[in-house]
Short mmCIF file of C-alpha atoms in Angstrom, two decimals:
data_model
loop_
_atom_site.label_atom_id
_atom_site.label_comp_id
_atom_site.label_asym_id
_atom_site.label_seq_id
_atom_site.Cartn_x
_atom_site.Cartn_y
_atom_site.Cartn_z
CA MET G 1 67.94 109.74 -22.59
CA GLY G 2 69.02 107.42 -25.40
CA VAL G 3 68.01 103.78 -25.77
CA LYS G 4 71.58 102.54 -25.24
CA LYS G 5 71.89 104.49 -21.96
CA ILE G 6 68.53 103.18 -20.70
CA LEU G 7 69.58 99.63 -21.59
CA LYS G 8 72.92 100.14 -19.80
CA ILE G 9 71.15 101.30 -16.60
CA ALA G 10 68.74 98.34 -16.79
CA ILE G 11 71.64 95.90 -17.10
CA ASN G 12 73.44 97.63 -14.23
CA PHE G 13 70.30 97.25 -12.09
CA LEU G 14 70.25 93.49 -12.67
CA PHE G 15 74.04 93.13 -12.48
CA PRO G 16 75.45 96.01 -10.38
CA PRO G 17 78.73 97.25 -11.89
CA HIS G 18 81.96 96.80 -9.97
CA CYS G 19 85.17 98.76 -10.29
CA ILE G 20 87.73 96.68 -12.21
CA PHE G 21 90.51 98.00 -9.98
CA CYS G 22 89.12 97.68 -6.44
CA ASP G 23 85.87 95.68 -6.95
CA ARG G 24 83.80 98.40 -5.24
CA THR G 25 80.10 98.40 -6.22
CA MET G 26 79.33 101.47 -8.32
CA GLU G 27 76.34 103.67 -9.16
CA LEU G 28 73.72 102.24 -11.53
CA ASN G 29 74.24 105.08 -14.02
CA SER G 30 78.00 104.47 -14.21
CA THR G 31 79.33 104.47 -17.76
CA ARG G 32 82.82 103.33 -16.76
CA CYS G 33 83.92 100.20 -14.90
CA VAL G 34 86.09 102.28 -12.58
CA CYS G 35 85.17 104.14 -9.40
CA PRO G 36 86.09 107.82 -8.89
CA GLU G 37 88.75 106.94 -6.29
CA CYS G 38 90.63 104.52 -8.56
CA SER G 39 90.17 106.81 -11.55
CA GLY G 40 92.19 109.41 -9.69
CA GLN G 41 94.95 106.92 -8.83
CA VAL G 42 95.75 105.46 -12.24
CA SER G 43 98.10 107.13 -14.70
CA TYR G 44 97.95 106.79 -18.46
CA CYS G 45 100.76 106.19 -20.95
CA SER G 46 99.17 108.84 -23.18
CA GLU G 47 100.06 111.43 -20.52
CA LEU G 48 103.67 110.27 -20.14
CA LEU G 49 106.84 110.44 -22.23
CA CYS G 50 107.03 107.09 -24.03
CA CYS G 51 109.21 105.47 -26.67
CA GLU G 52 107.41 105.83 -29.99
CA LYS G 53 108.36 102.28 -31.02
CA CYS G 54 107.71 100.07 -27.98
CA GLY G 55 105.60 102.36 -25.80
CA LYS G 56 107.78 102.04 -22.70
CA THR G 57 107.94 105.10 -20.48
CA VAL G 58 111.23 106.99 -20.64
CA VAL G 59 112.81 109.86 -18.72
CA SER G 60 114.04 111.44 -21.96
CA TYR G 61 114.89 110.55 -25.53
CA GLY G 62 116.69 111.95 -28.53
CA GLN G 63 115.48 113.22 -31.87
CA GLN G 64 114.33 109.75 -32.95
CA LYS G 65 112.07 109.51 -29.87
CA LEU G 66 113.19 105.94 -29.16
CA CYS G 67 114.35 104.23 -25.98
CA VAL G 68 117.81 102.64 -25.73
CA PHE G 69 116.39 99.14 -26.25
CA CYS G 70 114.72 100.03 -29.54
CA LEU G 71 117.82 101.88 -30.72
CA GLU G 72 120.13 98.95 -29.94
CA THR G 73 117.98 95.89 -30.72
CA PHE G 74 117.62 94.64 -34.30
CA PRO G 75 115.47 93.27 -35.74
CA LEU G 76 112.46 94.12 -33.58
CA TYR G 77 109.93 92.72 -36.11
CA PHE G 78 106.96 94.63 -34.66
CA ASP G 79 106.01 97.98 -36.18
CA ARG G 80 104.84 99.54 -32.94
CA ILE G 81 103.54 98.76 -29.44
CA VAL G 82 101.23 101.02 -27.45
CA SER G 83 99.91 100.46 -23.93
CA VAL G 84 97.14 101.98 -21.84
CA PHE G 85 98.68 102.08 -18.35
CA PRO G 86 102.05 101.80 -16.65
CA TYR G 87 101.89 98.38 -14.98
CA VAL G 88 101.82 99.47 -11.34
CA SER G 89 99.15 99.34 -8.63
CA PRO G 90 96.17 99.47 -8.88
CA VAL G 91 96.44 98.27 -12.51
CA SER G 92 98.82 95.39 -11.73
CA ASP G 93 96.65 94.28 -8.81
CA ALA G 94 93.56 94.32 -11.03
CA VAL G 95 95.18 92.21 -13.76
CA GLN G 96 96.43 89.66 -11.23
CA ARG G 97 92.97 89.38 -9.63
CA TYR G 98 91.34 89.07 -13.05
CA LYS G 99 93.54 86.11 -13.94
CA GLY G 100 93.89 84.53 -10.50
CA LEU G 101 90.28 84.83 -9.32
CA ASN G 102 88.60 84.14 -12.68
CA LEU G 103 86.96 87.57 -12.81
CA GLN G 104 85.89 87.21 -16.43
CA SER G 105 83.37 90.06 -16.16
CA ASN G 106 86.28 92.50 -15.87
CA ALA G 107 87.43 91.72 -19.41
CA SER G 108 84.91 94.19 -20.84
CA GLY G 109 86.21 97.02 -18.67
CA PHE G 110 89.81 96.33 -19.70
CA ALA G 111 88.73 96.12 -23.34
CA GLU G 112 87.09 99.54 -23.21
CA TYR G 113 90.39 101.13 -22.23
CA ILE G 114 92.30 99.21 -24.90
CA ALA G 115 89.75 100.17 -27.56
CA GLU G 116 90.16 103.84 -26.67
CA ARG G 117 93.93 103.51 -26.92
CA ILE G 118 93.60 101.93 -30.36
CA GLU G 119 91.46 104.86 -31.47
CA GLU G 120 94.02 107.33 -30.08
CA GLU G 121 97.12 105.81 -31.63
CA TYR G 122 96.02 103.65 -34.56
CA LYS G 123 93.06 105.56 -35.98
CA ASN G 124 94.83 105.96 -39.33
CA THR G 125 95.77 102.27 -39.55
CA SER G 126 93.46 99.80 -41.26
CA PHE G 127 93.76 96.39 -39.60
CA ASP G 128 92.79 93.22 -41.44
CA PHE G 129 92.27 91.42 -38.14
CA LEU G 130 93.37 91.27 -34.52
CA CYS G 131 94.60 88.24 -32.64
CA CYS G 132 95.89 87.56 -29.17
CA VAL G 133 99.22 86.41 -27.89
CA PRO G 134 98.78 82.64 -27.26
CA SER G 135 98.73 81.38 -23.71
CA SER G 136 99.97 77.99 -22.60
CA SER G 137 97.55 75.10 -22.08
CA ASP G 138 98.78 74.86 -18.48
CA LYS G 139 97.75 78.45 -17.77
CA ARG G 140 94.36 77.98 -19.40
CA ARG G 141 93.69 74.90 -17.28
CA GLU G 142 94.89 76.64 -14.12
CA ARG G 143 92.72 79.73 -14.66
CA GLY G 144 89.78 78.04 -16.30
CA PHE G 145 89.79 80.46 -19.23
CA ASP G 146 92.10 82.24 -21.68
CA SER G 147 92.45 85.65 -20.04
CA VAL G 148 94.01 87.43 -23.01
CA GLU G 149 91.73 85.89 -25.64
CA LEU G 150 88.66 87.02 -23.69
CA ILE G 151 89.92 90.62 -23.61
CA ALA G 152 90.75 90.43 -27.34
CA GLN G 153 87.20 89.22 -28.10
CA ARG G 154 85.76 92.19 -26.23
CA VAL G 155 88.14 94.59 -28.02
CA SER G 156 87.00 93.19 -31.36
CA GLY G 157 83.37 93.71 -30.39
CA ILE G 158 83.97 97.35 -29.44
CA THR G 159 86.25 98.36 -32.31
CA GLY G 160 84.76 96.29 -35.09
CA ILE G 161 88.18 94.91 -35.99
CA PRO G 162 87.64 91.24 -36.94
CA MET G 163 89.24 88.74 -34.58
CA LYS G 164 90.96 85.56 -35.65
CA ARG G 165 91.40 82.81 -33.08
CA LYS G 166 94.26 80.32 -33.03
CA VAL G 167 96.52 82.34 -35.29
CA LEU G 168 99.74 81.67 -33.38
CA LYS G 169 101.01 78.59 -31.59
CA LYS G 170 104.07 77.57 -29.61
CA VAL G 171 106.23 75.09 -31.48
CA ARG G 172 108.71 74.30 -28.73
CA LYS G 173 108.88 74.40 -24.96
CA THR G 174 110.58 77.36 -23.32
CA LYS G 175 111.88 78.13 -19.87
CA LYS G 176 109.85 80.33 -17.52
CA GLN G 177 110.53 83.94 -18.47
CA THR G 178 110.48 85.06 -14.83
CA GLU G 179 113.57 82.95 -14.15
CA LEU G 180 115.66 84.65 -16.84
CA LYS G 181 117.58 87.88 -17.31
CA TYR G 182 116.60 90.48 -19.89
CA HIS G 183 118.61 89.25 -22.89
CA GLU G 184 118.01 85.61 -21.89
CA ARG G 185 114.28 86.16 -22.27
CA LEU G 186 114.72 87.27 -25.86
CA GLU G 187 116.85 84.24 -26.66
CA ASN G 188 114.54 81.89 -24.77
CA LEU G 189 111.55 82.75 -26.98
CA ARG G 190 113.41 83.03 -30.28
CA GLY G 191 111.91 80.60 -32.79
CA SER G 192 109.28 79.35 -30.33
CA MET G 193 106.20 80.63 -32.20
CA ALA G 194 104.68 79.91 -35.58
CA VAL G 195 101.50 80.72 -37.45
CA CYS G 196 98.98 77.88 -37.26
CA GLU G 197 98.29 75.70 -40.27
CA ASN G 198 95.43 76.82 -42.54
CA VAL G 199 95.77 80.44 -41.35
CA SER G 200 96.71 82.96 -44.03
CA VAL G 201 98.40 86.20 -42.96
CA GLU G 202 100.00 86.98 -46.34
CA GLY G 203 100.02 90.74 -46.95
CA LYS G 204 97.90 91.41 -43.85
CA THR G 205 98.16 94.21 -41.30
CA VAL G 206 97.74 92.57 -37.91
CA LEU G 207 96.96 93.92 -34.43
CA LEU G 208 98.33 91.81 -31.57
CA VAL G 209 96.55 92.07 -28.21
CA ASP G 210 98.20 91.19 -24.89
CA ASP G 211 97.59 92.05 -21.25
CA VAL G 212 101.08 93.20 -20.20
CA CYS G 213 104.26 94.12 -22.04
CA THR G 214 107.31 93.32 -19.91
CA THR G 215 110.56 92.75 -21.82
CA ARG G 216 108.88 92.97 -25.27
CA ALA G 217 110.21 89.45 -25.98
CA THR G 218 106.79 87.83 -26.50
CA ILE G 219 105.58 90.51 -28.90
CA ILE G 220 108.89 90.42 -30.78
CA GLU G 221 108.62 86.66 -31.25
CA CYS G 222 104.94 86.75 -32.24
CA SER G 223 105.72 89.51 -34.75
CA ARG G 224 108.65 87.51 -36.15
CA ALA G 225 106.40 84.50 -36.69
CA LEU G 226 103.68 86.59 -38.36
CA LYS G 227 106.09 88.33 -40.70
CA ALA G 228 107.86 85.06 -41.51
CA ALA G 229 104.45 83.81 -42.68
CA GLY G 230 103.98 86.87 -44.88
CA ALA G 231 102.26 89.50 -42.71
CA LYS G 232 102.90 93.00 -44.05
CA ARG G 233 102.79 94.91 -40.75
CA VAL G 234 102.34 93.93 -37.11
CA PHE G 235 101.23 96.36 -34.43
CA ALA G 236 100.49 95.57 -30.78
CA VAL G 237 98.43 96.99 -27.95
CA THR G 238 98.58 95.99 -24.29
CA LEU G 239 96.67 97.00 -21.19
CA GLY G 240 99.84 97.60 -19.15
CA THR G 241 103.55 98.05 -19.68
CA THR G 242 106.19 97.52 -17.02
CA GLU G 243 109.00 99.90 -16.15
CA ASN G 244 111.70 100.11 -18.79
CA ARG G 245 114.60 98.34 -17.06
CA TYR G 246 116.82 97.78 -20.07
CA ASN G 247 120.24 99.36 -19.58
CA GLY G 248 122.01 98.12 -22.69
#
């Protein structure tokens, strides 16, 4: 048995691992933060038909392998988005508990899945750094921590991709996205982000990390801001992606 495995078991003995999806206590020799029951319930985007631009699941696509949204929306600014899971239960429940109940220990489990997805889809891409989609100060105060930044830190630690903090910032107030229709969300965020002062992204290939991709509007706006500041390419990875509800 290797040193790393022995150390993992020792840590698990002191801090028994819990499933990130149902919070069930797991075996001490568990190598994954997911129990067998939940493992059998989750589905993976890698096993589904997905748009090769935004990563949303699709029923079918044409020769370009793009969804209707990516075919009809221009400019998109991002180079590609990939996600780990469709954002349905138990994944959606786990993310909501993580943020709402301050379950910071679950960030490492989420990060392991994201890191694997990066290796699957971006193994031939050399990233200069990764950064996270910025959260509002209100949300940070409400939760007591930056839920996306914590996951991004763990992803950086696993993958070795350097992480830069405070790369993006909001430069104007926006309406709540949940109150808006699909196209209104895109317009609501347009021009709302900028790269922070004293941060250089000129000529860089950047990996954006977020927890959930819904309408793509946030990633589009973050990518616009990064490329406006000189970034060469912007890719994104998220833990979950919601159902593709765009109908043109």
